[in-house]
Amino acid sequence: MIGSDKEFEKQCEEYLSYLYSLARRLYPDCLDTDSLVQEALAALIVKIRKGEKVEYPKGFLTAVLKNQYNGWLREKYKRDIVEYSDTTFCDTDIVPGDKEKKEYLTEEYASVRREIGRLIRIYREVTVRHYVHGQTVEQIARELGIPRGTVLSRLSSARNQIKEGLDTMEKYAQISYEPKSVAIEIWGNTGLAGEPLSLIRSDIESNILILAYENPVSVRGIADTMGMPSAYIEPIIDTLVRGELMGRTASGLVYTRCFMQRYEDAFGDIPAQEKLAKEYAVQVWEIVWKYFEPLTKRELFSKMSEKQKATLLLFFMNQMLSEIVHKCRPDIGIETLQLPERPNAGRWLATGTVFENGKYRDNRYDGSGPVYVAYSKECDGNVDCQMFDCQSLFGEAHWAYGNLKYNCSLQSILRFYASFLPCEVKNENELLYELIPEFEQLNILKREASGEIVLDIPALPFEEAKEYWEPACETIKKELYKLLSGEIKLLWCKRKNRVPKHVDESALFLHAGAASAYVKAQLVEIVERKLMPYPVIIGKIPLIYITYRRREEM
């Protein structure tokens, strides 16, 4: 039946097409069609590998697909037992004695998955794409940028390696050969060594957090699932526990303490938020401009470039709207929350965003910040300059700093920016001047016609900001809150996440992500309707704002 490798690949592609068509027609309610199809095809491959004759392959696949669907239904309506690969059970609300171990995968099929996990990347990537995700050879070649013959060659080599390695019966899960990535963000302040952000050094830590999120699990269970020896996993988990991203039960099970969500779920109902932004764009701008327009006539503002003026207004709107969205949260105690003290002088709550299948930050409303950093020349508590740095669709900011020629701290970058301002803050690292072309590309510095390099982001002296702009912002926020709070509260309440009770301050994350797209959507709507009197090129106007102590004040 198998014939040549080419014939076998063609048959597999035909079977995949048949299975997907069948699954969508007969089992449209299944939320995991990919798994049904993949497991059915894998069962056929295992049977053929054992030398058994399959007279009617499509009939065999139809029967296996039905069995897989029935298994999915049983899992859907029976959530009483959580089983890990080392046979550890976690009870929820079950009657003692009701534990019955179910075999989810055959030993042969688990072995195939294990061997895929052992392939090196160039072979694993094409194998997963072709046999797990059902991509055609042509599609793989196009997406990876390699010849079609190279894809066929790698698939052939991968099959040979899998056949040679099917000797042991270790059970590795999909996460062993298709790891996910996690981006950690925090409320609060990091520890002295950057904890907890510095604790996530690779996808190993990320996937440990994912595996231990829903329920506590044993270290051995994690190791078996990831296809790694426990000896390598244990010290990593110990570090995560000490850093308080994970916890440990009295019986030795470990669990994830930070809130985790899929990237796809992190932005709430985007169409509803965009609709809200469209409905209120004019009213929002009229309130903002009513109080800001008189300030635009002040000398310091009038001397700014058009880009700096636009940036300052967008930055303040971003901050005001973000505070209103935050204030509308229905979470209990959010305003009086005391962030827990952490090891190494940290005080934070962490959230993790999970990225799957190579997708990474492809939502236009994604962003970060503002990251706040301050600098003082003397140890007297007086701040000489401070920066608010927002990563957004309007322009690259702190996410881009990691790609600079030199690895720079945010404080060193702030001092570098401040060295272009009329204050006494000095740049302490001359090498940063070599990065001027890179900061020009980020639209943070610009070269005047005279050749002079100047800062191209807005900056205000402390007294100017405190006496004029900050009071105006407080007045604007009150009016915007009256206008928008009812609608934004509805957005929050429509979203409810399932958050395990072992997550730190779990109640605070029940509605997380409900309004994550609104603020940027509102700014975009105002810009695209050209309500602002200053031109804005989205993507070339990073929302960075600096305040500083003027030289004559010192």
XYZ file of C-alpha atoms in Angstrom:
554
model
C 0.000 0.000 0.000
C 2.770 2.476 0.867
C 4.771 2.366 -2.337
C 7.368 5.104 -2.778
C 7.849 8.039 -0.448
C 6.276 10.357 -3.024
C 3.216 8.124 -3.330
C 2.899 7.872 0.442
C 3.091 11.673 0.832
C 0.459 12.142 -1.845
C -1.788 9.608 -0.117
C -1.335 11.374 3.243
C -2.296 14.705 1.686
C -5.399 13.074 0.214
C -6.309 11.502 3.562
C -5.839 14.816 5.376
C -8.175 16.556 2.931
C -10.713 13.761 3.328
C -10.543 13.853 7.150
C -10.919 17.637 7.390
C -13.905 17.564 5.031
C -15.492 14.746 7.035
C -14.829 16.372 10.410
C -16.284 19.721 9.379
C -19.398 18.054 7.944
C -20.124 15.520 10.704
C -18.655 17.154 13.804
C -18.933 20.949 13.378
C -19.374 21.437 17.149
C -15.883 20.128 17.931
C -13.570 22.959 19.002
C -10.409 20.988 18.227
C -10.851 19.617 14.715
C -7.087 19.633 14.143
C -6.504 17.130 16.960
C -9.238 14.767 15.703
C -7.771 14.752 12.212
C -4.140 14.462 13.301
C -4.808 11.590 15.666
C -6.836 9.688 13.088
C -4.049 9.988 10.497
C -1.416 9.052 13.064
C -3.369 5.903 13.927
C -3.261 4.869 10.252
C 0.489 5.556 10.032
C 1.139 3.454 13.140
C -0.915 0.580 11.772
C 0.966 0.643 8.473
C 4.316 0.823 10.314
C 3.449 -2.382 12.160
C 2.965 -4.084 8.799
C -0.786 -4.502 9.121
C -2.837 -4.368 5.959
C -5.549 -1.702 5.783
C -7.847 -2.750 2.960
C -10.162 0.267 3.141
C -8.099 3.203 4.493
C -10.887 5.765 4.300
C -13.278 3.462 6.113
C -10.622 2.912 8.814
C -10.022 6.683 9.092
C -13.778 7.349 9.327
C -14.100 4.914 12.230
C -11.071 6.320 14.067
C -12.317 9.882 13.561
C -15.666 8.934 15.089
C -13.952 7.323 18.076
C -11.803 10.419 18.571
C -14.906 12.627 18.437
C -16.699 10.446 20.994
C -13.625 10.700 23.203
C -13.700 14.469 22.840
C -17.364 14.510 23.903
C -16.569 12.424 26.970
C -13.784 14.834 27.883
C -16.068 17.816 27.310
C -18.770 16.598 29.667
C -16.542 14.957 32.247
C -14.135 17.465 33.740
C -13.946 15.769 37.133
C -10.447 14.338 36.703
C -7.266 15.931 35.489
C -4.700 13.313 34.552
C -1.004 13.926 34.040
C 1.389 11.790 32.103
C 2.952 10.355 35.272
C -0.517 9.073 36.369
C -0.926 11.780 39.037
C -4.578 12.770 39.464
C -5.939 16.123 40.623
C -9.417 16.026 42.172
C -11.998 18.725 41.654
C -15.526 17.884 42.856
C -15.538 14.094 42.590
C -16.707 11.287 44.808
C -13.851 9.246 46.342
C -13.259 6.066 44.399
C -14.541 7.553 41.141
C -11.046 7.813 39.640
C -10.664 5.712 36.525
C -7.520 6.041 34.464
C -8.216 6.464 30.743
C -5.688 5.832 28.049
C -5.711 8.891 25.795
C -3.031 7.889 23.340
C -1.806 4.497 22.178
C 1.781 3.692 23.054
C 2.658 3.605 19.383
C 1.176 7.006 18.686
C 2.910 8.507 21.741
C 6.167 7.082 20.413
C 5.668 8.797 17.068
C 5.181 12.125 18.849
C 8.269 11.525 20.944
C 10.391 10.881 17.905
C 9.113 14.035 16.204
C 10.291 15.893 19.291
C 13.760 14.412 18.890
C 14.194 15.601 15.308
C 16.455 18.600 14.842
C 14.713 21.795 13.804
C 15.051 21.622 10.017
C 13.379 18.185 9.942
C 10.930 18.794 12.803
C 9.605 22.002 11.290
C 8.580 20.477 7.958
C 7.223 17.324 9.651
C 4.997 19.246 12.061
C 3.764 21.542 9.311
C 3.006 18.678 6.942
C 1.717 15.843 9.125
C 0.371 17.757 12.120
C -1.004 20.937 10.536
C -1.751 19.451 7.110
C 0.201 21.977 5.033
C 1.060 20.999 1.458
C 4.653 20.648 0.295
C 4.235 23.757 -1.876
C 2.891 25.812 1.051
C 5.773 24.760 3.309
C 8.328 25.607 0.622
C 6.769 29.042 0.096
C 6.546 29.951 3.814
C 10.037 28.702 4.699
C 11.625 30.073 1.545
C 13.206 26.767 0.478
C 12.878 24.680 -2.726
C 10.096 22.111 -2.983
C 12.693 19.358 -3.421
C 14.340 20.336 -0.131
C 10.991 19.962 1.664
C 10.495 16.495 0.138
C 14.044 15.498 1.058
C 13.636 16.625 4.652
C 10.284 14.856 4.998
C 11.836 11.655 3.679
C 14.797 11.921 6.057
C 12.458 12.694 8.975
C 10.349 9.581 8.280
C 13.458 7.429 8.234
C 14.659 8.893 11.539
C 11.242 8.334 13.130
C 11.138 4.717 11.965
C 14.612 4.089 13.383
C 13.761 5.626 16.742
C 10.480 3.830 17.470
C 11.949 1.567 20.131
C 11.046 3.161 23.473
C 7.604 4.001 24.850
C 8.080 7.428 26.498
C 4.981 9.625 26.121
C 5.836 13.089 24.885
C 3.104 15.636 24.222
C 2.768 18.206 21.433
C 4.459 20.809 23.607
C 7.708 18.802 23.323
C 8.079 19.405 19.590
C 6.036 22.590 19.170
C 6.847 24.755 22.221
C 4.928 27.933 22.946
C 6.354 31.284 23.996
C 5.251 33.473 26.897
C 5.730 37.226 27.322
C 5.698 38.292 30.980
C 4.402 41.717 31.973
C 3.942 43.146 35.457
C 2.126 45.693 37.560
C 4.617 47.286 39.910
C 8.379 47.245 40.199
C 10.853 44.492 39.373
C 13.402 43.045 41.777
C 17.018 44.154 41.813
C 17.934 41.565 39.163
C 14.884 42.282 37.006
C 12.638 39.630 38.564
C 10.227 38.261 37.443
C 11.017 39.289 33.842
C 14.552 37.918 34.119
C 13.261 34.500 35.239
C 11.932 33.690 31.746
C 15.149 32.923 29.897
C 13.825 30.491 27.277
C 10.764 28.610 26.066
C 11.487 25.966 28.711
C 10.382 28.276 31.535
C 7.455 29.488 29.428
C 6.080 26.005 28.804
C 6.540 24.942 32.413
C 4.294 27.867 33.411
C 1.733 26.790 30.791
C 1.685 23.145 31.913
C 1.225 24.021 35.599
C -1.384 26.739 35.081
C -4.748 24.970 35.140
C -3.942 22.593 38.005
C -0.971 21.671 40.217
C 1.195 18.977 38.592
C 4.228 16.947 39.546
C 7.713 17.800 38.351
C 7.952 14.387 36.727
C 4.679 15.026 34.919
C 6.092 18.233 33.457
C 9.347 16.522 32.468
C 7.550 13.630 30.771
C 5.181 15.937 28.927
C 8.008 18.140 27.677
C 10.196 15.171 26.740
C 13.066 16.268 28.988
C 14.846 14.484 31.840
C 13.601 15.538 35.269
C 17.178 16.339 36.279
C 17.151 19.264 33.848
C 13.630 20.428 34.750
C 13.955 20.398 38.545
C 16.473 23.263 38.976
C 14.488 25.431 36.553
C 11.292 24.877 38.553
C 13.162 25.568 41.795
C 14.229 28.948 40.383
C 10.665 29.780 39.323
C 9.360 28.828 42.773
C 11.991 30.940 44.543
C 11.153 33.841 42.234
C 7.423 33.375 43.067
C 6.205 32.896 39.505
C 5.363 29.369 40.703
C 4.357 27.781 43.996
C 4.662 24.306 45.520
C 2.070 22.301 47.463
C 2.823 20.355 50.639
C 2.767 17.151 48.564
C 5.366 18.480 46.111
C 3.111 19.434 43.196
C 3.897 22.760 41.551
C 1.575 25.402 40.119
C 1.770 28.705 38.251
C 1.046 31.818 40.304
C 0.719 34.401 37.510
C -2.330 34.930 35.303
C -1.921 33.401 31.835
C -3.903 34.138 28.687
C -3.595 33.345 25.001
C -2.431 36.222 22.817
C -5.593 35.841 20.730
C -7.723 36.448 23.839
C -5.767 39.414 25.180
C -7.639 42.180 23.329
C -11.284 41.505 24.117
C -14.068 42.151 21.613
C -12.147 44.303 19.118
C -15.127 45.163 16.826
C -17.102 46.396 19.855
C -14.183 48.574 20.976
C -13.652 49.959 17.475
C -17.358 50.769 17.270
C -17.126 52.646 20.572
C -14.095 54.559 19.278
C -15.954 55.595 16.110
C -19.042 56.729 18.024
C -17.145 58.951 20.445
C -14.163 60.215 18.430
C -15.543 63.716 17.845
C -16.830 64.162 21.417
C -13.581 62.920 22.936
C -11.489 65.255 20.803
C -13.737 68.269 21.502
C -13.301 67.774 25.258
C -9.530 67.338 24.916
C -9.072 70.337 22.625
C -11.256 72.610 24.769
C -8.644 72.483 27.545
C -5.469 71.884 25.543
C -5.980 74.485 22.827
C -5.117 77.441 25.134
C -1.930 75.632 26.233
C -0.758 75.226 22.631
C -0.187 78.987 22.544
C 2.401 78.801 25.317
C 5.961 79.586 24.217
C 7.534 76.189 24.953
C 4.822 74.300 23.063
C 4.847 76.701 20.109
C 8.587 76.097 19.658
C 8.097 72.358 19.245
C 8.050 70.698 15.827
C 4.693 69.590 14.381
C 5.651 65.992 15.175
C 6.520 66.837 18.790
C 3.228 68.687 19.249
C 1.248 65.738 17.882
C 3.224 63.318 20.045
C 2.556 65.288 23.223
C -1.196 65.425 22.600
C -1.362 61.735 21.681
C 0.684 60.816 24.733
C -1.593 62.730 27.123
C -4.731 61.308 25.474
C -3.262 57.811 25.718
C -2.603 58.261 29.434
C -5.956 59.860 30.250
C -7.993 57.253 28.382
C -5.922 54.425 29.890
C -6.627 55.722 33.396
C -10.355 55.950 32.633
C -10.413 52.383 31.297
C -8.569 51.252 34.422
C -10.964 53.122 36.702
C -13.971 51.425 35.050
C -12.767 47.929 35.937
C -15.309 45.930 37.966
C -12.555 44.073 39.844
C -12.884 44.132 43.611
C -10.295 46.258 45.390
C -8.362 47.291 42.287
C -7.959 50.880 43.477
C -6.724 49.918 46.953
C -4.577 46.967 45.845
C -1.297 46.635 47.706
C 1.155 44.861 45.432
C 2.816 41.960 47.276
C 6.434 42.230 48.323
C 8.645 39.835 46.375
C 12.161 38.436 46.809
C 15.055 40.738 45.971
C 13.140 43.970 46.713
C 10.466 43.484 44.040
C 6.798 44.430 44.415
C 4.667 43.173 41.536
C 1.865 41.087 40.063
C 2.665 39.248 36.845
C 0.674 38.239 33.779
C 1.801 35.957 30.969
C 0.680 36.120 27.333
C 0.967 32.824 25.446
C 2.000 32.811 21.782
C 1.281 29.692 19.709
C 2.356 28.360 16.303
C 5.040 30.977 15.802
C 2.591 33.889 15.990
C 4.088 36.821 17.838
C 2.587 40.280 18.356
C 0.587 40.575 15.158
C -2.309 42.617 16.577
C -2.206 46.293 15.626
C -3.445 47.322 19.064
C -0.631 45.537 20.867
C 1.702 47.676 22.912
C 3.477 48.170 26.201
C 3.932 50.874 28.754
C 4.337 53.538 29.547
C 7.600 52.308 30.969
C 8.630 54.888 33.566
C 12.279 55.656 34.303
C 13.783 58.519 36.310
C 17.291 59.810 36.897
C 18.818 61.813 39.768
C 22.340 63.205 39.730
C 22.517 63.328 43.522
C 21.278 60.884 46.145
C 18.926 63.498 47.628
C 15.650 62.163 46.280
C 15.296 64.981 43.740
C 14.541 63.759 40.225
C 16.402 65.620 37.482
C 14.642 64.031 34.531
C 12.054 61.340 33.886
C 10.747 59.524 30.836
C 7.471 57.806 29.924
C 8.092 55.395 27.044
C 5.117 53.774 25.248
C 5.468 51.005 22.665
C 2.523 51.131 20.245
C 1.422 51.119 16.637
C 2.287 54.835 16.524
C 6.010 54.101 16.716
C 8.753 51.819 17.972
C 10.033 52.556 21.478
C 11.414 50.328 24.247
C 10.768 47.082 22.342
C 13.221 48.345 19.732
C 16.007 49.158 22.201
C 16.979 45.494 22.399
C 17.958 45.617 18.716
C 20.411 48.479 19.125
C 24.083 47.883 18.425
C 24.827 48.145 22.160
C 22.825 46.745 25.044
C 21.606 49.879 26.838
C 19.680 50.282 30.079
C 16.647 52.553 30.075
C 18.412 54.889 32.489
C 21.385 55.269 30.140
C 19.009 55.965 27.246
C 17.155 58.585 29.315
C 20.441 60.320 30.178
C 21.361 60.234 26.490
C 18.056 61.859 25.507
C 18.337 64.406 28.330
C 21.804 65.432 27.130
C 20.026 67.188 24.234
C 17.855 69.235 26.642
C 18.624 72.436 28.612
C 19.341 70.577 31.846
C 22.498 69.474 33.625
C 22.043 65.744 33.017
C 25.102 64.371 31.252
C 25.420 61.384 28.982
C 27.865 59.084 30.763
C 28.553 56.740 27.854
C 30.099 58.271 24.737
C 29.416 55.078 22.764
C 25.730 55.995 22.697
C 26.524 58.754 20.213
C 27.416 55.988 17.748
C 23.741 55.008 17.900
C 22.476 58.344 16.592
C 21.595 56.881 13.128
C 19.573 54.141 14.853
C 17.665 56.661 16.970
C 17.044 58.673 13.812
C 15.475 55.593 12.222
C 13.267 55.243 15.314
C 12.146 58.879 14.786
C 13.447 59.867 18.230
C 16.350 62.042 17.054
C 16.503 64.098 13.860
C 19.135 66.022 11.936
C 18.424 69.664 11.252
C 19.292 71.321 7.921
C 22.388 72.711 9.634
C 23.493 69.156 10.475
C 22.760 69.563 14.200
C 21.231 66.527 15.921
C 18.186 67.367 18.070
C 15.652 65.444 20.144
C 12.449 64.862 18.149
C 10.190 63.787 21.031
C 8.338 66.223 23.337
C 9.949 67.413 26.576
C 8.672 69.887 29.148
C 10.273 71.392 32.260
C 8.774 70.121 35.510
C 7.156 73.456 36.432
C 5.544 73.812 32.975
C 4.052 70.319 33.164
C 2.828 70.643 36.767
C 1.424 74.150 36.505
C -0.381 73.879 33.172
C -0.599 70.469 31.508
C -1.256 68.187 34.481
C -4.162 70.287 35.874
C -5.701 70.379 32.387
C -5.418 66.586 32.192
C -7.242 66.185 35.516
C -10.131 68.340 34.279
C -10.285 66.484 30.942
C -10.296 63.085 32.668
C -13.356 64.014 34.725
C -15.331 65.018 31.632
C -14.181 62.010 29.622
C -15.108 59.694 32.480
C -18.675 61.083 32.521
C -18.868 60.597 28.758
C -17.343 57.118 28.430
C -17.574 55.241 31.734
C -20.977 53.639 31.112
C -19.935 52.152 27.769
C -16.508 51.038 29.007
C -18.008 49.343 32.072
C -20.253 47.334 29.746
C -17.166 46.173 27.832
C -15.528 45.008 31.062
C -18.586 43.141 32.335
C -19.137 41.248 29.080
C -15.764 39.494 29.499
C -15.173 36.828 32.131
C -12.040 34.679 32.249
C -11.561 31.359 33.961
C -8.789 32.021 36.469
C -7.467 29.230 38.744
C -7.702 30.101 42.447
C -3.980 29.492 42.971
C -3.143 32.531 40.798
C -2.009 35.477 42.925
C -4.904 37.940 43.394
C -6.987 35.800 41.014
C -10.112 37.993 41.358
C -8.284 40.859 39.670
C -7.991 38.910 36.416
C -11.597 37.771 35.956
C -12.206 40.463 33.330
C -8.632 40.988 32.130
C -8.224 41.991 28.496
C -11.804 43.178 28.015
C -10.884 46.693 26.878
C -7.260 46.282 25.790
C -7.814 47.622 22.266
C -10.056 50.611 23.024
C -7.487 53.315 23.861
C -5.367 52.802 20.743
C -8.499 52.377 18.618
C -9.756 55.742 19.901
C -6.461 57.480 19.110
C -6.368 55.941 15.629
C -9.938 57.091 14.938
C -9.105 60.665 15.977
C -5.981 60.649 13.801
C -7.615 59.093 10.746
C -10.471 61.598 10.851
C -7.814 64.343 10.950
C -9.415 65.956 13.986
C -5.983 66.939 15.316
C -4.452 70.125 13.843
C -1.048 68.435 13.483
C -0.085 65.747 10.928
C 0.481 62.220 12.209
C 2.159 59.387 10.305
C 1.197 56.233 12.174
C 4.310 54.151 12.767
C 6.685 57.135 12.835
C 5.615 58.927 15.998
C 6.728 56.986 19.098
C 4.800 58.069 22.195
C 7.714 59.098 24.382
C 7.530 62.074 26.738
C 10.244 63.564 28.971
C 10.060 66.069 31.815
C 13.171 67.648 33.254
C 14.597 70.219 35.678
C 15.740 73.265 33.744
C 19.330 74.368 34.078
C 18.447 77.776 35.497
C 16.529 76.152 38.370
C 19.639 74.548 39.805
